[in-house]
Short mmCIF file of C-alpha atoms in Angstrom, two decimals:
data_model
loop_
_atom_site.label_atom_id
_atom_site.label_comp_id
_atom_site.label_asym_id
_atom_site.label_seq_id
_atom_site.Cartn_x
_atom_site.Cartn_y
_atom_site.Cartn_z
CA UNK A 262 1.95 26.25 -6.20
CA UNK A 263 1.02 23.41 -8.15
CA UNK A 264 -0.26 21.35 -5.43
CA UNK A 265 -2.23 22.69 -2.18
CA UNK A 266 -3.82 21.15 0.56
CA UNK A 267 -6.90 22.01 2.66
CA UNK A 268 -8.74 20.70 5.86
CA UNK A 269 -11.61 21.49 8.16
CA UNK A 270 -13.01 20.32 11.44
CA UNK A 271 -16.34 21.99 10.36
CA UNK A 272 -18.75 18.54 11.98
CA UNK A 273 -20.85 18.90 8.72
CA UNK A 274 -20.68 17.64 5.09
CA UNK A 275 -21.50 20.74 3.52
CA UNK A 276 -19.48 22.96 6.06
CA UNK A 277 -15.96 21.41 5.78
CA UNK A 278 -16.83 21.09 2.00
CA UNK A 279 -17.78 25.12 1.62
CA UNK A 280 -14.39 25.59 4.13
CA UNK A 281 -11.95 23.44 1.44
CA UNK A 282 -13.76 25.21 -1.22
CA UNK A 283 -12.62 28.47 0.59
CA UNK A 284 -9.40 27.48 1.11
CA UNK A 285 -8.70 25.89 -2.17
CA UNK A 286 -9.94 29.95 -4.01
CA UNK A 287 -9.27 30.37 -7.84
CA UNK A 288 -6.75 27.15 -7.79
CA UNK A 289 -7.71 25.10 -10.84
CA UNK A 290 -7.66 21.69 -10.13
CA UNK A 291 -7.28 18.31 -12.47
CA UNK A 292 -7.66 16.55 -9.69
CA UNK A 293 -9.01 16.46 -5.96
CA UNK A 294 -8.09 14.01 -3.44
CA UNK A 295 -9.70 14.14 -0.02
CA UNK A 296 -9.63 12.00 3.16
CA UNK A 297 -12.49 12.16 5.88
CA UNK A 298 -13.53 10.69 9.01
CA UNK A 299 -16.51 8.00 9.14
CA UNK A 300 -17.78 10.56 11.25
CA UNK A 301 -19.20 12.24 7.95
CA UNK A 302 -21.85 10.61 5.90
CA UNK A 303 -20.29 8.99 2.97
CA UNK A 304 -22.94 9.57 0.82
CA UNK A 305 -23.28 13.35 2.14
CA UNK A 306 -19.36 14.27 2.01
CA UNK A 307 -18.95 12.36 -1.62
CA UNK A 308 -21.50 14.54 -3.04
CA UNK A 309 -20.49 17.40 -1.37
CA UNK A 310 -17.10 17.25 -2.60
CA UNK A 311 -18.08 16.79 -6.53
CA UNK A 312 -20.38 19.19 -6.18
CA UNK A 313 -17.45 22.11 -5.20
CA UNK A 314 -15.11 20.85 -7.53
CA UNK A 315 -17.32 19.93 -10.99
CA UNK A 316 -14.51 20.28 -13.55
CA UNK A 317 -12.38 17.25 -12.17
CA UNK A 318 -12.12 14.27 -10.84
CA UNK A 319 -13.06 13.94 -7.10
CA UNK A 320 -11.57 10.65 -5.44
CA UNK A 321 -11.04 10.19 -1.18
CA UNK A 322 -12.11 7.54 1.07
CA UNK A 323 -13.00 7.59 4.85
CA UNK A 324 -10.24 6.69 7.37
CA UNK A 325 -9.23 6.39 10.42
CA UNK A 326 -7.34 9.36 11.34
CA UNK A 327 -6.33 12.23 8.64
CA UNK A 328 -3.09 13.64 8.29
CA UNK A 329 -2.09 16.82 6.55
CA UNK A 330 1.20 19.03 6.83
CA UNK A 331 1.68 19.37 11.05
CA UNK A 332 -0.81 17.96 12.21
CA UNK A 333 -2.33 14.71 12.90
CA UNK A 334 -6.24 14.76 12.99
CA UNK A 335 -9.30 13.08 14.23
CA UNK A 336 -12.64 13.50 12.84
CA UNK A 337 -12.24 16.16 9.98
CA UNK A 338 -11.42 16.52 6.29
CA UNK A 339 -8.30 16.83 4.42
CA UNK A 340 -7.89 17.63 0.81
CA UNK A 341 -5.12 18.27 -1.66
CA UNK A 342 -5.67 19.35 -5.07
CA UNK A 343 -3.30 18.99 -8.17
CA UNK A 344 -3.35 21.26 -11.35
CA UNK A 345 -2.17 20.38 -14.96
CA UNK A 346 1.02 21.28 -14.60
CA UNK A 347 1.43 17.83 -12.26
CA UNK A 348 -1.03 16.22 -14.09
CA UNK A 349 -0.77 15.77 -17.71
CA UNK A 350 -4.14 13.58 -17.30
CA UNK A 351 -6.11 11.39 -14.54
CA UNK A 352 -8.59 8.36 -15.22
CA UNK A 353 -10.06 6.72 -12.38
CA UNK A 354 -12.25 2.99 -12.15
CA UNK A 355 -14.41 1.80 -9.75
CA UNK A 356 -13.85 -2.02 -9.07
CA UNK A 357 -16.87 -3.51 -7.57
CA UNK A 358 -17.77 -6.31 -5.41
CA UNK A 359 -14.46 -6.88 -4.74
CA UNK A 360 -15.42 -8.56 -1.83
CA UNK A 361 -16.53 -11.77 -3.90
CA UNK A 362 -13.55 -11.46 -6.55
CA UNK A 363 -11.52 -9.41 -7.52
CA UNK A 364 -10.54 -8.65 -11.36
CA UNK A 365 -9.09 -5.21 -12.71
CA UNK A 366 -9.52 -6.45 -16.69
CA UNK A 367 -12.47 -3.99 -17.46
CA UNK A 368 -10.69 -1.27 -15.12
CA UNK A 369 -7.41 -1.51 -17.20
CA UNK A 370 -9.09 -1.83 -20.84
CA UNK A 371 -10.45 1.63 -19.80
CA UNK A 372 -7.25 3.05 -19.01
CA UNK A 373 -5.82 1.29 -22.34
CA UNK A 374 -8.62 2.73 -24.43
CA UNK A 375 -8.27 6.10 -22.55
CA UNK A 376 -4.45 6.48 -23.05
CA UNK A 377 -3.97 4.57 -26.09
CA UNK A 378 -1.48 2.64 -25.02
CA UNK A 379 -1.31 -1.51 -22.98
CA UNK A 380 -1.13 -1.66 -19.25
CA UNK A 381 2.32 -3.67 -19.88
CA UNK A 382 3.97 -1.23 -22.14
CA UNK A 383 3.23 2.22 -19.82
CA UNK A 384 6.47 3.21 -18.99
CA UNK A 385 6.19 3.51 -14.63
CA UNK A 386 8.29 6.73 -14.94
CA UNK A 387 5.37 8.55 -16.24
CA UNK A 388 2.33 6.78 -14.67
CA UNK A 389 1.75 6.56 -11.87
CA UNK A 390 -1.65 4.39 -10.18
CA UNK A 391 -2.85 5.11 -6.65
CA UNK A 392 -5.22 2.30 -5.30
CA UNK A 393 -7.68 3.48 -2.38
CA UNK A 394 -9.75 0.25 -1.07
CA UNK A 395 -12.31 -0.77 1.03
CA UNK A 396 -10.37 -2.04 4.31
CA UNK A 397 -12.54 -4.16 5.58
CA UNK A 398 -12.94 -6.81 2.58
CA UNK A 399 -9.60 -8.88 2.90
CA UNK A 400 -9.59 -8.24 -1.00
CA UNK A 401 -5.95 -6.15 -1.31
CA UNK A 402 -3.70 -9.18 -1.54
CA UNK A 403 -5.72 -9.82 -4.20
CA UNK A 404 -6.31 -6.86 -5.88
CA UNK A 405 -2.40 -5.72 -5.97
CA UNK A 406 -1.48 -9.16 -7.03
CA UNK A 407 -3.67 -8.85 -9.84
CA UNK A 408 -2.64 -5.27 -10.50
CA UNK A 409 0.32 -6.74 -10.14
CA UNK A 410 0.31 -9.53 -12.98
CA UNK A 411 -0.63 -6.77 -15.55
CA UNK A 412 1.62 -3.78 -15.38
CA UNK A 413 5.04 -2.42 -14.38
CA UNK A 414 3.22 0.57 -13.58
CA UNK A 415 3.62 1.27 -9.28
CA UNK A 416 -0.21 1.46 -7.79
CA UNK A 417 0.46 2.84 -4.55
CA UNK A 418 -2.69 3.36 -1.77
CA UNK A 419 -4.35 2.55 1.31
CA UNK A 420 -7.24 0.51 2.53
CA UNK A 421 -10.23 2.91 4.26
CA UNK A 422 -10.90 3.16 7.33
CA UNK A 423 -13.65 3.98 9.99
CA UNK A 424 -12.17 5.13 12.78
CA UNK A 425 -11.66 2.00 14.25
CA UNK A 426 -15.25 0.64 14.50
CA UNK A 427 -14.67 -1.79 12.06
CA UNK A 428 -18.18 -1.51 10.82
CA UNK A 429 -17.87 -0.40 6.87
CA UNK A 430 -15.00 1.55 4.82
CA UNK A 431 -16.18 3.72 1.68
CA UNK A 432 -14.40 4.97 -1.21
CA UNK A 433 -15.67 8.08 -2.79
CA UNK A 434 -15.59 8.62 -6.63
CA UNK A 435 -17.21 11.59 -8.30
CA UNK A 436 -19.98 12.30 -5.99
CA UNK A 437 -20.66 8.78 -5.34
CA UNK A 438 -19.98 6.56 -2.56
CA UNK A 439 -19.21 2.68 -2.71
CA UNK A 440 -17.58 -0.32 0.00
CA UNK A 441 -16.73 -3.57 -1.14
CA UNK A 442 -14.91 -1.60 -3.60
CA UNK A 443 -11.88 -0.08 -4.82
CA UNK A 444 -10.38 3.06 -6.79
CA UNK A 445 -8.18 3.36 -8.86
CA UNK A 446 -6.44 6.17 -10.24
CA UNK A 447 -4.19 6.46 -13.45
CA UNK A 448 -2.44 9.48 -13.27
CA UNK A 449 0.24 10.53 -16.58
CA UNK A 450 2.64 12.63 -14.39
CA UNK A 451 4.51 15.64 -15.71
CA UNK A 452 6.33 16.89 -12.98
CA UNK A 453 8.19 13.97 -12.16
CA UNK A 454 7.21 11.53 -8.49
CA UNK A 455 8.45 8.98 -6.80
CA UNK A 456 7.38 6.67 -4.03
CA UNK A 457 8.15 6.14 -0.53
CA UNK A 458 8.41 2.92 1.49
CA UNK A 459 8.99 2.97 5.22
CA UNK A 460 8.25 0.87 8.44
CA UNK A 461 10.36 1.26 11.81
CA UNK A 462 11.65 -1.74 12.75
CA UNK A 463 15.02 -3.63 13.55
CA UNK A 464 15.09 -7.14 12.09
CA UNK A 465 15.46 -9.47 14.81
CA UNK A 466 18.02 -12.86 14.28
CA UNK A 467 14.84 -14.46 14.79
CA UNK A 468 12.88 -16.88 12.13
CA UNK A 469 9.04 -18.09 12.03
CA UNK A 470 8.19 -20.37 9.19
CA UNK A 471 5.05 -20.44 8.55
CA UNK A 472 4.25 -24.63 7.87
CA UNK A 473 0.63 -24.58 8.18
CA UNK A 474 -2.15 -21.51 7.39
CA UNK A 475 -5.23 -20.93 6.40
CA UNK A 476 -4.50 -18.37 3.57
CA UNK A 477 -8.02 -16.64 3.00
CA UNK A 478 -8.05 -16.25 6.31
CA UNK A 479 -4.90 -14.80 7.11
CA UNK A 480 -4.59 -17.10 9.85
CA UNK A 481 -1.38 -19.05 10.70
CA UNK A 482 -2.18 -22.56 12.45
CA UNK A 483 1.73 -23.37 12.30
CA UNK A 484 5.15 -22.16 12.52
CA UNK A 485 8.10 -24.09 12.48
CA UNK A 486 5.25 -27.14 12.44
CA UNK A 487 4.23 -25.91 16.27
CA UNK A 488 1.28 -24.57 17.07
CA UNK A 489 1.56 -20.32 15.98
CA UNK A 490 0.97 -18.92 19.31
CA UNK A 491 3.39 -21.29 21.15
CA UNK A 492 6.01 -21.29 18.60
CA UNK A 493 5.91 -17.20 18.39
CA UNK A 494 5.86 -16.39 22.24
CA UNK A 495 8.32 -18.91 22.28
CA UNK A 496 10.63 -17.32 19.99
CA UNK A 497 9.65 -13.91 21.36
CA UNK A 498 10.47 -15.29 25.05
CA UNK A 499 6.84 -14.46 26.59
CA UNK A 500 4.46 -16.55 28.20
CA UNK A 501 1.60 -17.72 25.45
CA UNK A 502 -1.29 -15.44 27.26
CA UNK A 503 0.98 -12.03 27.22
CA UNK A 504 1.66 -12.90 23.20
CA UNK A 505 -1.22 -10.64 21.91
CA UNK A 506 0.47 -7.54 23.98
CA UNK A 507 3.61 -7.76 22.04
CA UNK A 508 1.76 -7.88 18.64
CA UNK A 509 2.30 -3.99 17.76
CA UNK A 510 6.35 -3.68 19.03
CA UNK A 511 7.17 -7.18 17.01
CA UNK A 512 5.19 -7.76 14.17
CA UNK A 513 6.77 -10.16 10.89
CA UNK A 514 8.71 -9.15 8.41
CA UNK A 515 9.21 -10.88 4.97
CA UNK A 516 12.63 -9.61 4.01
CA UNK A 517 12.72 -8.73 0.82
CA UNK A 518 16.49 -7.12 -0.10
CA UNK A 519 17.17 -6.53 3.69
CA UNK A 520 13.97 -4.04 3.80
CA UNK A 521 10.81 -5.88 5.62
CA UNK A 522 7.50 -6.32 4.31
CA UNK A 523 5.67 -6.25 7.38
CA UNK A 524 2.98 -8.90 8.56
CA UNK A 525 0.95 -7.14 12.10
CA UNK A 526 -0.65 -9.72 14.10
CA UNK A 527 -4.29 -8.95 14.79
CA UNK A 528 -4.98 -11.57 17.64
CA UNK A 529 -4.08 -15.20 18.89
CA UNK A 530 -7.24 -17.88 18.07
CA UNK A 531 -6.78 -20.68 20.21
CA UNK A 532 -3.25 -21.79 19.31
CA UNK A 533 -3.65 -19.61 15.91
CA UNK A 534 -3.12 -16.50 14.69
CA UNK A 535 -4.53 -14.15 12.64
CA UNK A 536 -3.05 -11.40 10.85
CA UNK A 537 -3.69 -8.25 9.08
CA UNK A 538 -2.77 -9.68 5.66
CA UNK A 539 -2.01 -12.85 4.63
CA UNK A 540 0.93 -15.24 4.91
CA UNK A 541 1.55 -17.79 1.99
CA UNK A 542 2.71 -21.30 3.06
CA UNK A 543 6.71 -22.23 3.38
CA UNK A 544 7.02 -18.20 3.57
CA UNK A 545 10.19 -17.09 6.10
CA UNK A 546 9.16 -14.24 8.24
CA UNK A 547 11.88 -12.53 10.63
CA UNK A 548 10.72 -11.02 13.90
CA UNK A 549 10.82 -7.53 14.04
CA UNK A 550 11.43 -5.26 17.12
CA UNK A 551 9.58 -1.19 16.62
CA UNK A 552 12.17 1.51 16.47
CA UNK A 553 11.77 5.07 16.28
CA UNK A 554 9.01 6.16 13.90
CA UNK A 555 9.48 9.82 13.63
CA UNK A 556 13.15 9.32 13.57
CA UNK A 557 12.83 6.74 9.91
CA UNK A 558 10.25 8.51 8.25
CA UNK A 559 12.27 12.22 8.50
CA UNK A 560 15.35 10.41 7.75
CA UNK A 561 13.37 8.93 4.52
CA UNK A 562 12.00 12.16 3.88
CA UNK A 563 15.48 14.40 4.23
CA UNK A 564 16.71 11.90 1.65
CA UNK A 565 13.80 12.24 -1.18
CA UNK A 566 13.97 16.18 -0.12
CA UNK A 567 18.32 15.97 -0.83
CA UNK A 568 17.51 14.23 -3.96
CA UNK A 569 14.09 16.03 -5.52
CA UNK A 570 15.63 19.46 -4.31
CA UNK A 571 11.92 20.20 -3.65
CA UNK A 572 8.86 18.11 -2.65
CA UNK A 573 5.80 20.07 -4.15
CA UNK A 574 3.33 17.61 -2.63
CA UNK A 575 2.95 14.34 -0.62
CA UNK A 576 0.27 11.82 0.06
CA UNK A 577 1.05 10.01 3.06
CA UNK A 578 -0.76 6.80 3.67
CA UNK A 579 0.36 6.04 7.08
CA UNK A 580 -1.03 2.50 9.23
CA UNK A 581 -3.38 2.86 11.62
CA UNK A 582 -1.24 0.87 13.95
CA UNK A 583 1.97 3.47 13.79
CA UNK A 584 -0.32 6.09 14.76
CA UNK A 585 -1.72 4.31 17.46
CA UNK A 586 2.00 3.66 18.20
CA UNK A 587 2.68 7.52 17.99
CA UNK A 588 -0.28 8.15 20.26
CA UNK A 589 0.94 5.70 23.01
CA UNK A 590 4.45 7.44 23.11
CA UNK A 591 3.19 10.87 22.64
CA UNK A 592 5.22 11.49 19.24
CA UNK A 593 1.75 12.19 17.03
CA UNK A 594 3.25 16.15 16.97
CA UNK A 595 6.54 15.43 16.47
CA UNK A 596 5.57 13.43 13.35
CA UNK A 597 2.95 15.40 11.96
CA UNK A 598 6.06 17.81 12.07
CA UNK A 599 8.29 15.60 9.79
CA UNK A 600 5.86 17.38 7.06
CA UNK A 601 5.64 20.85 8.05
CA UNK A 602 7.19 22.25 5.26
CA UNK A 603 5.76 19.97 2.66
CA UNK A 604 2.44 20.16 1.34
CA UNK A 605 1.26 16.74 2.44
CA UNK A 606 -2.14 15.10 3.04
CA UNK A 607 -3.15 11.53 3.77
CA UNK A 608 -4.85 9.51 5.98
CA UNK A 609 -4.50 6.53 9.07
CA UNK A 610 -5.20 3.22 6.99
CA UNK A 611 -6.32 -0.41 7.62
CA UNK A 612 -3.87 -1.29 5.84
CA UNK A 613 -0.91 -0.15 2.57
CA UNK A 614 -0.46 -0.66 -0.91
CA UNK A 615 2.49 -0.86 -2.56
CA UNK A 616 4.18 -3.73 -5.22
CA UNK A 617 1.50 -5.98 -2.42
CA UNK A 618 -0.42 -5.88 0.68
CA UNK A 619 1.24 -4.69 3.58
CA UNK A 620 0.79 -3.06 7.37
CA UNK A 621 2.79 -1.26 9.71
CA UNK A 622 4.33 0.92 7.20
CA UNK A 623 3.98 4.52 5.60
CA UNK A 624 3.28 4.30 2.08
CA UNK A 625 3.68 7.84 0.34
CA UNK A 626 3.43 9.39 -3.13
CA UNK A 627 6.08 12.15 -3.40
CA UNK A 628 5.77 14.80 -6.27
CA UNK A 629 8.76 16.91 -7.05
CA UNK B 175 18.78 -32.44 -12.16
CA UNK B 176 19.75 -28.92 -11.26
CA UNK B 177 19.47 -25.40 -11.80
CA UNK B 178 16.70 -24.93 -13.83
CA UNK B 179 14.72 -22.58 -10.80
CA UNK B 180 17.80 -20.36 -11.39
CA UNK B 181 17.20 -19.94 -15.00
CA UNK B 182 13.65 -19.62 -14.89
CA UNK B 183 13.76 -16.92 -12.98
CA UNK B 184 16.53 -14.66 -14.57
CA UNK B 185 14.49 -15.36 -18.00
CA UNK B 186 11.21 -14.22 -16.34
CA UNK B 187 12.61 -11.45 -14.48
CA UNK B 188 14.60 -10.17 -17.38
CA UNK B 189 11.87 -10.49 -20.10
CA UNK B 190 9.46 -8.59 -17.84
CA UNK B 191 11.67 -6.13 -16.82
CA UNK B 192 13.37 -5.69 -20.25
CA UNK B 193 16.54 -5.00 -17.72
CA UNK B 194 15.75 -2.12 -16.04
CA UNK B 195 16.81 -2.12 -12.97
CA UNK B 196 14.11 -0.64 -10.78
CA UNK B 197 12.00 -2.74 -12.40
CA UNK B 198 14.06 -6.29 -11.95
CA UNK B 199 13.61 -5.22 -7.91
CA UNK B 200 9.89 -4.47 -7.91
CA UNK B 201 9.42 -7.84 -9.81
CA UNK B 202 12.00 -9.53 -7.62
CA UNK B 203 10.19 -7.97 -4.59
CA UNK B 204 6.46 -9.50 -6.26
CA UNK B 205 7.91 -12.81 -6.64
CA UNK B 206 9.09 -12.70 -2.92
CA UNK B 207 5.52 -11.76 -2.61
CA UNK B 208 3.75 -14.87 -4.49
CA UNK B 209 6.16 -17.12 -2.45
CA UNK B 210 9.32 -17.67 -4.63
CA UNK B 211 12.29 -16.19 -3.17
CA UNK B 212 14.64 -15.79 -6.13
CA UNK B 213 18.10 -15.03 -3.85
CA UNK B 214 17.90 -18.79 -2.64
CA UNK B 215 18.27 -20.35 -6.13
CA UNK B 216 21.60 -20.64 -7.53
CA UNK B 217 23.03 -23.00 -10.52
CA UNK B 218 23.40 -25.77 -8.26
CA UNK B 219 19.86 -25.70 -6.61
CA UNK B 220 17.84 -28.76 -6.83
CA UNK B 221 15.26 -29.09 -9.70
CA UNK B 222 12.33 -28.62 -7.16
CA UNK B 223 9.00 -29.42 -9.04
CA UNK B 224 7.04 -27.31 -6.72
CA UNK B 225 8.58 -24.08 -7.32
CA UNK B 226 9.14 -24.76 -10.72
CA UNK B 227 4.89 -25.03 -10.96
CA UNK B 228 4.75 -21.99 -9.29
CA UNK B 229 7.39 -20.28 -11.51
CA UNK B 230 5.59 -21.63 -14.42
CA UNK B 231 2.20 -20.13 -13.00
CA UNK B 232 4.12 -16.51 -12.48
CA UNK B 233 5.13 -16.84 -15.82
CA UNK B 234 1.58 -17.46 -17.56
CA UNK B 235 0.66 -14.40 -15.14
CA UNK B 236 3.35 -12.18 -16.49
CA UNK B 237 2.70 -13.15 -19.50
CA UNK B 238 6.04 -14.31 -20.13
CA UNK B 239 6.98 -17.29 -22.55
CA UNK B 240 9.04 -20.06 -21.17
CA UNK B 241 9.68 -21.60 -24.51
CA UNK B 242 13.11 -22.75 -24.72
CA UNK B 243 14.07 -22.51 -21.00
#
């Protein structure tokens, strides 16, 4: 085994740490990823986690929910560790005060200077990025776009959460702990990876235009030039006032070669509304109607499983809102199933990274 | 005047990508994302002067030369 995974419910720092240590035994790790609950303190579980693993690199964040192979958990620790026979190397950057701006140039000279080659000339087949961010900083549109501008290389992540108090998000690097920040992780991959993309949704023959937002803050005053709220329960057939109550079963798409990019609606302002990331001016979104979750992502997984042969390891980044949806219609098992057989850890986000800034979707990292 | 979006964006797509195909969808898929949607531009579309600004701002951002497009 290349890659394993841990967890522990232990309620302290320094007990789920010693239990993951335990678990983890004479493996040799290049890297350690780990996921835990806001329930732990930041600074407490960073440290913790450096401190058992001293000859790598230590990255996590907190979240809102942690995931690992069969079961979906609340207020623990999950950790997966990867050797050198996955990773031919790792360099991580800490992007500060990303809350103010955003800009990856230092981040990316590192990784330039530490790999000896440009950002735009890494071939994406080898390198991979992951991105882990603060989720409560409305930075990711920016921070992916200006990943974005720079490489080819996929940076693929998920914003922190904190279990749904909405208070502060960390990111954990090396012992250390940071918010208004983000990670990122440059891994050169030798056994081969590739990425998953999936949301559960029909696409609706339904079409909002958005003709007047407020971009920062991912607010929509106007669609189809009436006011959001009226034109969207409109075009959903619901009374303005039960709008807000169909948010999670038909969030927006942007279609994007027949495959949505979705857009979750966080909550109606007046005639407004605001949403989980942001919608650019004159952009076509379809309404979307939730289908089966459990039933997409095995489908997505039986296909990466057909084609890899074998998945050695998975990092699932999986929206907060789909497991809030899985709660409500009692499938949380049944989907923490869909990995059983796979090592897999990962976390509920505030929000997914992948090519942009997305929601309602599972991101996921597969290694073969 | 007409179809210039068209060829703007098969020269910026293709230089980026250097043809690779996985690559021409991400960077399809990031224009979609930065508001240019390149499947509704054809040879025939007008000459819009708005998208071609924001085509020429993708471009500077890609790092992509326009010259002789």
């Amino acid at each position: 085994m290349n890659i394993i995974k841990a967890k522990s419910n232990n309620k302290t720092a320094k007990g789920s740490v010693e239990e993951i240590k335990g678990i983890f035994g004479e493996f040799e790790p290049r890297m350690v990823l780990f996921f835990a609950s806001s329930n732990y303190e930041p600074e407490d579980i960073s440290a913790a986690m450096k401190a058992a693993f001293p000859g790598c690199d230590v990255i996590g964040c907190s979240t809102a929910g942690e995931i690992i192979s069969g079961e979906m958990l609340k207020g623990s620790v999950v950790a997966m560790a990867f050797n050198s026979a996955v990773l031919n190397n790792v360099k991580i950057e800490v992007i500060e005060g990303i809350s103010e701006a955003v800009d990856v140039s230092d981040a990316f000279r590192s990784f330039e200077s530490f790999y000896g080659k440009k950002m735009d000339e890494m071939d994406f087949r080898q390198y991979l990025g992951m991105v882990l961010v603060d989720g409560l900083t409305c930075a990711e549109e920016s921070l992916m776009e200006n990943i974005g501008n720079k490489t080819n290389v996929f940076f693929v992540g998920g914003s922190a959460g904190d279990d749904l108090k909405f208070e502060a998000t960390h990111v954990f690097v090396n012992g250390k702990s940071y918010n208004k920040a983000a990670v990122l992780a440059l891994m050169d991959v030798k056994s081969g990876f590739d990425i998953i993309k999936t949301q559960s949704f029909k696409v609706l023959d339904k079409v909002l235009v958005a003709t007047k937002v407020n971009e920062s803050a991912r607010e929509i005053i106007e669609f189809n030039n009436e006011p959001a709220a009226v034109a969207y329960a409109n075009a959903l057939g619901v009374p303005v006032d039960e709008l807000s109550s169909h948010f999670m079963s038909n969030p927006l798409g942007l279609m994007i070669d027949d495959e949505p990019y979705v857009r979750s609606p966080q909550a109606v302002d007046g005639s407004n509304v605001k949403f989980y990331c942001s919608i650019l001016e004159g952009m076509e979104l379809s309404i979307l109607e939730s289908a089966n979750i459990v039933e997409e992502t095995a489908n997505a997984l039986q296909q990466k499983v057909e084609e890899f042969g074998k998945i050695s390891g998975l990092v699932n980044f999986n929206c907060i809102l789909r497991t809030l949806d899985l709660e409500s219609t009692g499938q949380s098992k049944e989907y923490a199933e869909v990995f059983n057989d796979i090592p897999t850890a990962g976390f509920s986000t505030y929000g997914e990274q992948y090519l942009g800034h997305i929601n309602q979707t599972a991101t996921m990292i597969v290694f073969k | 005047m007409a179809g210039k979006i068209k060829k703007m964006i098969d020269h910026i797509i293709a230089k980026k990508s250097n043809n690779d195909s996985r690559l021409t969808s991400s960077l399809n898929a990031k224009m979609c994302l930065k508001g240019v949607i390149p499947k509704k531009y054809d040879a025939s579309s007008p000459d819009d002067p708005v998208i071609i600004d924001k085509l020429q701002n993708i471009a500077a951002e890609w790092g992509v030369s326009l010259a002789g497009v």
